[in-house]
XYZ file of C-alpha atoms in Angstrom:
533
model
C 39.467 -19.577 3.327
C 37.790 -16.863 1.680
C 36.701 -17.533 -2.146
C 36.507 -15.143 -4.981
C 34.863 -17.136 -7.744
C 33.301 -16.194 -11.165
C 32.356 -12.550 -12.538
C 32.114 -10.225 -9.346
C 30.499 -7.267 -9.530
C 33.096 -4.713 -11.229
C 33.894 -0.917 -12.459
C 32.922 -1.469 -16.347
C 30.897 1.341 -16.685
C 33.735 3.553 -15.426
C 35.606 2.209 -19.138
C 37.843 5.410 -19.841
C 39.045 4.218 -23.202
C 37.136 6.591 -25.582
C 38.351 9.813 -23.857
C 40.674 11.612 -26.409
C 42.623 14.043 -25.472
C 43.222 16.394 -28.736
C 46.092 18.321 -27.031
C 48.596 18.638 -24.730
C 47.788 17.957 -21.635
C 50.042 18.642 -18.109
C 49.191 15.450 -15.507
C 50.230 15.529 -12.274
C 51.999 12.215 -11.143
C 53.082 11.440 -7.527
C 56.380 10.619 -6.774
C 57.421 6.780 -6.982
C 56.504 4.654 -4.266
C 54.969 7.220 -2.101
C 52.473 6.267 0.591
C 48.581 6.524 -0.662
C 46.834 8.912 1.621
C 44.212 6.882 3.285
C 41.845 9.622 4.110
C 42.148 12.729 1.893
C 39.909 16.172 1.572
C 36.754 15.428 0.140
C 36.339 17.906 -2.554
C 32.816 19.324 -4.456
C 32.426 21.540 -7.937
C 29.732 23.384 -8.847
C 28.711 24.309 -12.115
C 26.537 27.599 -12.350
C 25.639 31.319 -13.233
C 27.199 34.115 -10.722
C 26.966 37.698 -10.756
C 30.621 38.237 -11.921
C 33.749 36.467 -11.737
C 35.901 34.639 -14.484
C 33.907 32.295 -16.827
C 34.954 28.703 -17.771
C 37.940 28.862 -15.185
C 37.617 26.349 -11.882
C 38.450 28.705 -9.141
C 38.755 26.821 -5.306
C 36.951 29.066 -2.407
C 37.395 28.351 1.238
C 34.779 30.005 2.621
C 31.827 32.077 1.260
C 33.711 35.429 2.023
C 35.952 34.351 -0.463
C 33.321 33.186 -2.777
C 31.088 36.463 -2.287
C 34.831 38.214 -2.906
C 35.006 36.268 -6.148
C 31.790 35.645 -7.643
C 29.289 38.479 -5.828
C 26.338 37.738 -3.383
C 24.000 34.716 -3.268
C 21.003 37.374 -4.038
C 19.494 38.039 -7.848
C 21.554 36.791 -10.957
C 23.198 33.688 -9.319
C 22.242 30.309 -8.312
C 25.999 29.089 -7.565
C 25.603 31.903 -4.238
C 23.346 29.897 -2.570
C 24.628 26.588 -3.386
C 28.019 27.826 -2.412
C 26.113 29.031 1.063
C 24.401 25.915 1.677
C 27.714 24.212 0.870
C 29.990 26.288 3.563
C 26.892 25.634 6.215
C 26.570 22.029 6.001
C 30.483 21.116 6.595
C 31.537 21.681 3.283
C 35.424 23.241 3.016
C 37.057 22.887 -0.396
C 34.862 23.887 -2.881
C 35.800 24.411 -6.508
C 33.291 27.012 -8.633
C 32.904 26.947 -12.696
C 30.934 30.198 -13.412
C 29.195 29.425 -16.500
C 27.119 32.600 -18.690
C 24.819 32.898 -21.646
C 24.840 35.357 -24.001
C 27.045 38.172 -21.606
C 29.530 40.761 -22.230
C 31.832 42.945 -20.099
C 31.755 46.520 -19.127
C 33.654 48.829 -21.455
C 36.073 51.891 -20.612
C 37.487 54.468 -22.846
C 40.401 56.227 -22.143
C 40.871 59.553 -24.384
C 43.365 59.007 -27.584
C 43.004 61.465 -29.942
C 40.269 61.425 -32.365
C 39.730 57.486 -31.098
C 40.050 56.192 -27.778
C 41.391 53.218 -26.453
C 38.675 50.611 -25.544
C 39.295 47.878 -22.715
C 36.526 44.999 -21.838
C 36.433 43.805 -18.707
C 38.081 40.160 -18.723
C 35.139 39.106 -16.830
C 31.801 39.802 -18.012
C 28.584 40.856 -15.735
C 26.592 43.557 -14.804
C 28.401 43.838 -11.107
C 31.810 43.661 -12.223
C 33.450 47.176 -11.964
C 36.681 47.666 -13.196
C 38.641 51.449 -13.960
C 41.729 52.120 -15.893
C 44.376 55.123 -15.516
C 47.627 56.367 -17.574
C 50.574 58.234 -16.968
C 54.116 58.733 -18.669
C 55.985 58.588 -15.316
C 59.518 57.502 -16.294
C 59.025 58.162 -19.768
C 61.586 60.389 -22.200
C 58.302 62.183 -24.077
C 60.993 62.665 -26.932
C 62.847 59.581 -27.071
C 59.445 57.289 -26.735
C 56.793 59.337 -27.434
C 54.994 55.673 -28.276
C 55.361 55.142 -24.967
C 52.629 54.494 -21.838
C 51.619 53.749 -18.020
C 48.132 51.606 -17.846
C 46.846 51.114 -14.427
C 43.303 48.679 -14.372
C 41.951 47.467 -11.260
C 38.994 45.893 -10.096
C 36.429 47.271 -7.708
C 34.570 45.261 -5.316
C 30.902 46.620 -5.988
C 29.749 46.718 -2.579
C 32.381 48.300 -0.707
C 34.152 49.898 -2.838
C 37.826 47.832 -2.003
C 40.695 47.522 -4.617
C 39.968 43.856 -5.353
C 42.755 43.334 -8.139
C 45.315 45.670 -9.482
C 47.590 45.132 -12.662
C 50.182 47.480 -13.898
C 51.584 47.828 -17.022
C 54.508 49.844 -18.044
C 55.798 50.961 -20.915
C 53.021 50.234 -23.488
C 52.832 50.947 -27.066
C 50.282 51.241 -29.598
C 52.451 49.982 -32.316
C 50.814 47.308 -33.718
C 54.419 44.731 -33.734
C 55.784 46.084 -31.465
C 56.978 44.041 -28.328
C 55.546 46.662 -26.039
C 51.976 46.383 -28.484
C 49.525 46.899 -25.575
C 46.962 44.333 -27.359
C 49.189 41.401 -26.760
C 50.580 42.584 -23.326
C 47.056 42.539 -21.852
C 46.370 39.294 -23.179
C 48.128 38.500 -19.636
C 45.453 40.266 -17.753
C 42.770 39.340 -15.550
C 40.758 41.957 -15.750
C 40.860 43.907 -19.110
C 41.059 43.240 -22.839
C 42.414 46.260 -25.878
C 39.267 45.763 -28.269
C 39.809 47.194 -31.955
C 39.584 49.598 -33.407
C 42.990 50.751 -32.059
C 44.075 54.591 -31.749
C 46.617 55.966 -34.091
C 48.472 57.371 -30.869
C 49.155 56.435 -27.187
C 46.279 57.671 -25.087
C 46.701 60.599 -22.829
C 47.672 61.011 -19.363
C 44.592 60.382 -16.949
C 46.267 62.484 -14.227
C 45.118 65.289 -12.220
C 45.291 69.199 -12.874
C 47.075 70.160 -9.781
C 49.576 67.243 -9.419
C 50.999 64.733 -11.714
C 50.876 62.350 -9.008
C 47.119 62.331 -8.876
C 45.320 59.522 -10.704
C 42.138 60.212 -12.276
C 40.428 57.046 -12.919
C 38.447 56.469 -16.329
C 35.090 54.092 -14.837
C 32.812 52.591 -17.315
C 31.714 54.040 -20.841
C 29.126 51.117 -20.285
C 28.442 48.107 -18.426
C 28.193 44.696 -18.319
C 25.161 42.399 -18.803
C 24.171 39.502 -17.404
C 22.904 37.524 -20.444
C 19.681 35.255 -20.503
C 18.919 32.028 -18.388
C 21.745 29.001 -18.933
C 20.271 26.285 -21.314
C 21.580 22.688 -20.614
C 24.440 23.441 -23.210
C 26.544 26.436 -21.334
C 25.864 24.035 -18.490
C 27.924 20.855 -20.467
C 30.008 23.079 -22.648
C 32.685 21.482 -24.771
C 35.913 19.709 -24.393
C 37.822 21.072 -27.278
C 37.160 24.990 -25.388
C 37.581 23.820 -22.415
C 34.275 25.638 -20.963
C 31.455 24.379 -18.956
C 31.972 20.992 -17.600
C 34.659 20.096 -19.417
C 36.442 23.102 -17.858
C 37.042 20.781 -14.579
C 39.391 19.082 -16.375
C 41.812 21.764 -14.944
C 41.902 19.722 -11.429
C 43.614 16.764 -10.916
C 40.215 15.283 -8.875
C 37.462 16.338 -7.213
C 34.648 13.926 -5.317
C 31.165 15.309 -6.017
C 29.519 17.222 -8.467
C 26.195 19.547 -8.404
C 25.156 21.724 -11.292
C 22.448 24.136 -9.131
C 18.821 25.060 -10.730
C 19.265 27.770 -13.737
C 16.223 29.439 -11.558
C 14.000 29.264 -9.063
C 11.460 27.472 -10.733
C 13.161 25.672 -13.308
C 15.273 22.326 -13.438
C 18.705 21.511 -14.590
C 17.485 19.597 -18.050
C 18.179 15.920 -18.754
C 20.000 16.459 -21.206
C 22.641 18.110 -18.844
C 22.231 16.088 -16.356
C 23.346 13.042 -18.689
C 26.290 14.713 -20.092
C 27.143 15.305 -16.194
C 26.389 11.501 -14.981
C 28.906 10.732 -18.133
C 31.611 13.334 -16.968
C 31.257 11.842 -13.462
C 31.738 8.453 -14.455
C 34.853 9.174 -16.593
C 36.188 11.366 -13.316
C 35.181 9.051 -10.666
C 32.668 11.571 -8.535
C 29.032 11.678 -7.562
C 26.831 13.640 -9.057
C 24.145 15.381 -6.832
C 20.598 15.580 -8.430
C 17.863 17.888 -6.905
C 14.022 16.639 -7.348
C 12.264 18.635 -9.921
C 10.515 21.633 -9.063
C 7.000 21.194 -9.925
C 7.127 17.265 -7.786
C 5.471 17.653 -4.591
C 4.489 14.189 -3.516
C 6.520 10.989 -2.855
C 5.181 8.986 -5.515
C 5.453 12.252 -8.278
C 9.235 12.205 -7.458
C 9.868 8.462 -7.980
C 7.707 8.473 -11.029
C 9.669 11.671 -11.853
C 13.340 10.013 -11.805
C 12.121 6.941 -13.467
C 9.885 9.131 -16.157
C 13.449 11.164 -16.646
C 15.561 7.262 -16.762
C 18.400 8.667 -14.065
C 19.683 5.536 -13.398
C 22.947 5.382 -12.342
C 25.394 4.539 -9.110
C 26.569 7.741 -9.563
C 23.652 9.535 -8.760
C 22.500 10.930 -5.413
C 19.178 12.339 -5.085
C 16.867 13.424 -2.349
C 13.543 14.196 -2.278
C 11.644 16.672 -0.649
C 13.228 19.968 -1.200
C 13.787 22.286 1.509
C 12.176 25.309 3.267
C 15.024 28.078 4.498
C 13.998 30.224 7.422
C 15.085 34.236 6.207
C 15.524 33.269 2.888
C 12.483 35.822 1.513
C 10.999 32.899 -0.354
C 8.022 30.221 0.252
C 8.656 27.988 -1.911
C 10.488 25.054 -1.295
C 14.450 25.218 -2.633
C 16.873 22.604 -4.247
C 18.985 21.323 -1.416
C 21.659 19.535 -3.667
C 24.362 21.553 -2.475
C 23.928 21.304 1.313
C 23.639 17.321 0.298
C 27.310 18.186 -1.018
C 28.293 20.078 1.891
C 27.322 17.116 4.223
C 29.084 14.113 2.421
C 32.179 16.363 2.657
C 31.643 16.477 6.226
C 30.855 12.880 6.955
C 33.860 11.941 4.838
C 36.028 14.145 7.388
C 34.477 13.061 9.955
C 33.634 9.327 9.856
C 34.916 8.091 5.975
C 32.755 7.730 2.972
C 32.116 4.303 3.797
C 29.702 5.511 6.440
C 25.732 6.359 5.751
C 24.689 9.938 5.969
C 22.256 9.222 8.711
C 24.304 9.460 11.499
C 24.191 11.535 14.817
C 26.198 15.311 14.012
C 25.164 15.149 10.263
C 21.799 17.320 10.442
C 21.214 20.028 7.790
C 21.805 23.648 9.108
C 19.095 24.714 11.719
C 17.691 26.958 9.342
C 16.650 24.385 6.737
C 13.519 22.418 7.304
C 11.805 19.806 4.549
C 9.394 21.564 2.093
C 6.743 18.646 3.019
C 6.580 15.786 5.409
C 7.909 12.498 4.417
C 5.564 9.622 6.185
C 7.446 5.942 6.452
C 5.631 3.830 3.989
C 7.016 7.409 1.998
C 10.219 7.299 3.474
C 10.575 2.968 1.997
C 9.010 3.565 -0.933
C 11.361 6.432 -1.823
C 14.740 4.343 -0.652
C 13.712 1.433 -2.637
C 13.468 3.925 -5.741
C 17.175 5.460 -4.690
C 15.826 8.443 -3.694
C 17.550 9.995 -0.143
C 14.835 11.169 2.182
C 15.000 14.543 4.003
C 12.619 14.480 7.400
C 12.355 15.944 10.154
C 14.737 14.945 13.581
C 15.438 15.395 16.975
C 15.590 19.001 18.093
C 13.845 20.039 15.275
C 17.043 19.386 12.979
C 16.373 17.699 9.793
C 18.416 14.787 8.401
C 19.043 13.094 5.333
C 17.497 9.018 5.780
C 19.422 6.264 3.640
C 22.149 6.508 1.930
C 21.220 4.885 -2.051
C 22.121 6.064 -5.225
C 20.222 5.717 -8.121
C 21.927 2.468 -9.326
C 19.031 0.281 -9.769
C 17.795 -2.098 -12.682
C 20.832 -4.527 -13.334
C 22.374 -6.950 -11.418
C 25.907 -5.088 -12.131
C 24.693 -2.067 -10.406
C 23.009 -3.613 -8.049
C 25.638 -3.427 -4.697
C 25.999 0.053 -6.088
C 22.623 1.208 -4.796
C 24.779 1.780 -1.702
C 26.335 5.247 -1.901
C 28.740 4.242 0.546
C 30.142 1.111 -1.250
C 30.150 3.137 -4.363
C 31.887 6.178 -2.822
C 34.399 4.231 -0.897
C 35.161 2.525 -4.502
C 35.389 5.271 -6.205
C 38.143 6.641 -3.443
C 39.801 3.439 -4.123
C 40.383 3.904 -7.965
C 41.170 7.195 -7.752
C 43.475 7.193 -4.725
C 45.530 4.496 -6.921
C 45.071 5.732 -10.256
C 46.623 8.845 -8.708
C 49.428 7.257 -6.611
C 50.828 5.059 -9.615
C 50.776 7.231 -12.469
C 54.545 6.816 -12.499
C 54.472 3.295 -12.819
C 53.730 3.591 -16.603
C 57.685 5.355 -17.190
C 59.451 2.728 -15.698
C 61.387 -0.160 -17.196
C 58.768 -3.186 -16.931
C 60.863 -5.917 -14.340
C 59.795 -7.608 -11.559
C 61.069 -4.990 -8.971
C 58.589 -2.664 -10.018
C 55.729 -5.522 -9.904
C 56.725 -5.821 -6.334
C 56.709 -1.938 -5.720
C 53.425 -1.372 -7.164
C 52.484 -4.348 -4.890
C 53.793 -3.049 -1.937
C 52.202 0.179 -2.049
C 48.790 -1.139 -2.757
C 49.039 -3.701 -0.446
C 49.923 -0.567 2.695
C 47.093 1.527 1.292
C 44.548 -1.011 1.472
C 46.004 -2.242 4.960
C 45.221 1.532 6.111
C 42.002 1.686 4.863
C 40.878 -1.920 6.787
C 42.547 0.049 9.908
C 40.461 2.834 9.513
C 37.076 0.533 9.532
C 37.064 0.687 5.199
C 36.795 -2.978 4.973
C 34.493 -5.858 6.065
C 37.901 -8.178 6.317
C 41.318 -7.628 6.090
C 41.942 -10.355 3.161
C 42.477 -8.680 -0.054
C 44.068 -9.212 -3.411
C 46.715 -7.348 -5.023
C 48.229 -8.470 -8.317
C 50.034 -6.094 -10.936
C 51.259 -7.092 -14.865
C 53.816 -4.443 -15.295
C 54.668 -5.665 -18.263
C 55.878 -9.028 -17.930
C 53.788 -10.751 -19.840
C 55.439 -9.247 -22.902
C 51.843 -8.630 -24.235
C 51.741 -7.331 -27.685
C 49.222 -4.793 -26.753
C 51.584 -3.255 -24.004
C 50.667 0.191 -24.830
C 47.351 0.147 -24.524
C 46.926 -2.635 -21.638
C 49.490 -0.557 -19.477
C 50.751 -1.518 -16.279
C 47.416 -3.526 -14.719
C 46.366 -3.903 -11.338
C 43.787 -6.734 -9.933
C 41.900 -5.733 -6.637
C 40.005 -7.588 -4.809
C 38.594 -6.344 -1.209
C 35.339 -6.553 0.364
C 33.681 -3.054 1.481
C 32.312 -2.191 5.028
C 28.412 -2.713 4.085
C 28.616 -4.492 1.166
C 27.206 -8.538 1.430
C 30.053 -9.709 -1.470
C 33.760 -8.526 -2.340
C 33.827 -6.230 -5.328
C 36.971 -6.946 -7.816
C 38.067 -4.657 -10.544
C 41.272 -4.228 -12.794
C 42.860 -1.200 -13.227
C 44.625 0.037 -16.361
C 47.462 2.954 -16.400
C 48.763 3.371 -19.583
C 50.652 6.410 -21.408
C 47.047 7.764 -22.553
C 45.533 7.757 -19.179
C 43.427 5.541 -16.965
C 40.956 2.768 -17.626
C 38.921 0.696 -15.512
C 37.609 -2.230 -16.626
C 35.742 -5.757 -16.275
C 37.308 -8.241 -14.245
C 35.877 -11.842 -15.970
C 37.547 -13.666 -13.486
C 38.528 -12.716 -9.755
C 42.016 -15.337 -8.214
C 40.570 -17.708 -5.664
C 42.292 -16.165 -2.755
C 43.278 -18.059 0.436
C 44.579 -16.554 4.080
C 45.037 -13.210 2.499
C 45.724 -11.541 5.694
C-alpha cells in the first residue's frame, strides 16, 4: 500500500491566475486524445543585445552559422554571440534568440525623387546591418500610370557580401490612399520602412546608363547605431508591446531561460533577474543565473546570492565563472549559457530527471574554471544551491550537483533538486499542452475517462523511461461533473500524484485548464492511494 496523506509538497507558486491577457491571443491546442510525447526537445531562449537582426521578435537558430547569419558575430556589440556559441558547443540544438536594443536606429537610404527623396529605414536597426534599395518602371505604361513604381531592397550580409534577403515590390505608388501607397505596402517588409516626409512624385529609375536592365543600387545615406548598454528594463520589456521578455510569449514553450551579461564586466541587475524568475514561473522553465562579476571566492558568491535574495526552485546557478582558451580575454566569463547548452544535452541524452554530473556531460575542452573550487568549497556552495564548476578527468571540467536555488521553506524544499523540479515542470507542461482541448468539450463522463486515459499512458511512459521512483500514481480529472458554480474559472481539473526518480516523498499537484489559460495550484489534500499499479 502506498499512502498519500496530508498537504504534499505542491506547484503553488506556479499560480497562473493573475496573467491577463489584454488581447487576442492564437493558442496552439493538440488534437484530442493524442499520445503525450514522453521525451520531447529540450528547448533554451536567450534574451540579449546582437549586432543586427530583428528586435523584440523570437527567432529559432539551429546552429551558430545560422545565428552569425541572423544576428552577426559573437565579437564587439553582442553578448547573445557568445552565449549562442557556448550554447551550440555544449550540446545545445534548438535555441530561440530575443535581440533586445537601447536607444538604436536603422541605417537610412535615399533614393532620388524630385526635389525630395524617398527615405527607407532599415526594419532592423544596428550599425552592421546593410541593406540597398533599387527602382525601375519595367512593365509600366509611363502614360497610363505615371504614379507607378519597381522597389527592389535587399539585405547584405556585412562580411561577405551575400544577398541575405530580397523583397520585391511592384507597382508602387506615392499616392497617399492609394492601394498601391508604398507606405502601407512596406509595412509587410522585413527589411525597410517609407519614413515621412513623402515625395510629391514616384522616385526615379535607379538603372544603369548603358542598359535598362542594369540595377544601380542606392546603399546607405547613413547608418545604423548601436545604442547604449541594455538597462534591466529593455531586458524585461513589457507585455502590452510585446518586447523584451514578454516577447517569448510568441512560442508555445520553451525549457530554460538565460538573459547573458549586458558587458563584460557588468551583471544582469536584480531587478531583471526577478521579473525573469516571475516570467519563468508563469512559463514553467529554468532560469540560468551567472555569479556576479566582481565575486571571486566561494564564500563572496554565496553571500552574493543570499545578499541579492535569489531564492527560488527555478533558479540554476553556478559558481566559478569560466576561463576560454582563444577567447582574447583574461578574465573569467559568465558560463550561463554553456550551463544551458548542457541541460539540453543531458535531457537528450539521459532525461531531465538525471544530475548534470554524469560521465559525457563535460564543458567544451576549451573552457576551464576561472578559480579552483576546493571540497569543503565545493559543500558549502551545494548547500547554498549554487552548481560547482571544477576541474575533471582529462582535464575536462564539469558541472558538480545538480540544486537550484530553492531553499528557505519547507514548500521548496524537495525543489532544491533541479532534477525533481525539471522533471515536474516537464510534467505540467507536457499535460497542460496535451489537454488544452479538453476545456471545448461537452463536460460527461466519457471525457473524464479520456483525459484519464491519456494521463494515465503518459505517466506509464515516463516510469518506463526511469522518470519515476514507482510505478503507482494517481490520476483523477473533474471535467465538469461536479456542476460547480465556478465552472469557468475551476476548468476541467486534474489531480496527480507520482513520486520522482530522486525525490524521498511523492509530489501531488492539481492542474487547472480553463477557457483563460492554465493554472496550477495547491493540492490541500492528496487521495490515499492503494495498488496503483
Amino acid at each position: 500500500m502506498l499512502q498519500y496523506a496530508h498537504a504534499y509538497l505542491t506547484f503553488a507558486e506556479m499560480d497562473l491566475s493573475d496573467v491577463v491577457d489584454s488581447g487576442i491571443t492564437v493558442t496552439e491546442i493538440s488534437a484530442v486524445d493524442q499520445p503525450i510525447d514522453a521525451w520531447p526537445e529540450s528547448t533554451a531562449a536567450f534574451v540579449g543585445c546582437a549586432r543586427r537582426g530583428p528586435l523584440n521578435a523570437p527567432t529559432r537558430v539551429a546552429n551558430l552559422g545560422e545565428f552569425r547569419r541572423r544576428f552577426g558575430g559573437c565579437g564587439a556589440g553582442s553578448n547573445l554571440g557568445p552565449a549562442a556559441r557556448q550554447y551550440f558547443e555544449n550540446g545545445g540544438r534548438e535555441l530561440y534568440v530575443v535581440r533586445v536594443a537601447n536607444n538604436t536606429c536603422g541605417a537610412r537610404i535615399h533614393v532620388p525623387a524630385g526635389r525630395r527623396p524617398l527615405v527607407l529605414c532599415a526594419v532592423e536597426p544596428g550599425s552592421t546591418e546593410r541593406i540597398r534599395a533599387a527602382v525601375d518602371y519595367d512593365g509600366i505604361d509611363s502614360i497610363a500610370n505615371s504614379d507607378r513604381f519597381n522597389l527592389t531592397l535587399q539585405r547584405i550580409d556585412p562580411e561577405t557580401g551575400m544577398i541575405v534577403d530580397q523583397e520585391i515590390f511592384n507597382r508602387l505608388s506615392m499616392i497617399e490612399g492609394s492601394d498601391a501607397f508604398a507606405a502601407d505596402r512596406l509595412l509587410a517588409s522585413t527589411i525597410a520602412r517609407v519614413e515621412r516626409p513623402y515625395p510629391g512624385r514616384r522616385p526615379d529609375p535607379t538603372v544603369g546608363v548603358n542598359s535598362p536592365y542594369d540595377p544601380r543600387w542606392i546603399g546607405h545615406a547613413s547608418n545604423g547605431t548601436d545604442g547604449v548598454e541594455l538597462s534591466d528594463y529593455d531586458l524585461i520589456g513589457s507585455r502590452e508591446h510585446d518586447s523584451g521578455l514578454f516577447s517569448l510569449d510568441a512560442i508555445a514553450q520553451f525549457d530554460i531561460l538565460y538573459l547573458p551579461p549586458p558587458g563584460a564586466y557588468l551583471d544582469v541587475g536584480p531587478a531583471a533577474v526577478m521579473a525573469a524568475e516571475m516570467y519563468c514561473r508563469q512559463r514553467g522553465a529554468i532560469l540560468v543565473v551567472d555569479p556576479c562579476a566582481a565575486v571571486d571566492s566561494a564564500a563572496g558568491a554565496i553571500r552574493s546570492i543570499r545578499g541579492l535574495g535569489y531564492a527560488s526552485p527555478n533558479i540554476a546557478s553556478y559558481f566559478p565563472r569560466v576561463q576560454v582558451r582563444g577567447s582574447g580575454s583574461e578574465s573569467p566569463q559568465a558560463a550561463g549559457g554553456a550551463l544551458a547548452g548542457l541541460l539540453c544535452k543531458l535531457d537528450r541524452t539521459c532525461g531531465p530527471w538525471h544530475a548534470l554530473d554524469r560521465c559525457g556531460l563535460e564543458l567544451n575542452r576549451k573552457m576551464q574554471p576561472g578559480r579552483p573550487v576546493d571540497d569543503a568549497e565545493s559543500q558549502a556552495l551545494l548547500r547554498a544551491g549554487i552548481n560547482v564548476i571544477r576541474a575533471g578527468r582529462a582535464g575536462r571540467a564539469r558541472v558538480h550537483g545538480s540544486v537550484t536555488l530553492g531553499r528557505g521553506s519547507e514548500l521548496h524544499r524537495i525543489f532544491t533538486s533541479l532534477p525533481v523540479r525539471r522533471l515536474c515542470l516537464r510534467v505540467i507542461n507536457s499535460i497542460d499542452l496535451a489537454t488544452r482541448w479538453a476545456v471545448f468539450e461537452k463536460p460527461e463522463r466519457a471525457l473524464n475517462d479520456l483525459i484519464e486515459n491519456q494521463i494515465s499512458g503518459y505517466l506509464a511512459s515516463l516510469h518506463d523511461i526511469g522518470a519515476f521512483a514507482s510505478n503507482r500514481f494517481v490520476v483523477q480529472c473533474d471535467a465538469g461533473l461536479t456542476k460547480r458554480q465556478d465552472r469557468l474559472e475551476h476548468g476541467v481539473a486534474i489531480l496527480l500524484v507520482f513520486h520522482p526518480a530522486g525525490s524521498a516523498v511523492p509530489i501531488s499537484f492539481t492542474l487547472h485548464q480553463t477557457v483563460r489559460g492554465c493554472r496550477v495550484s495547491t493540492t490541500a489534500f492528496a487521495p490515499v492511494a492503494q495498488h496503483c499499479a
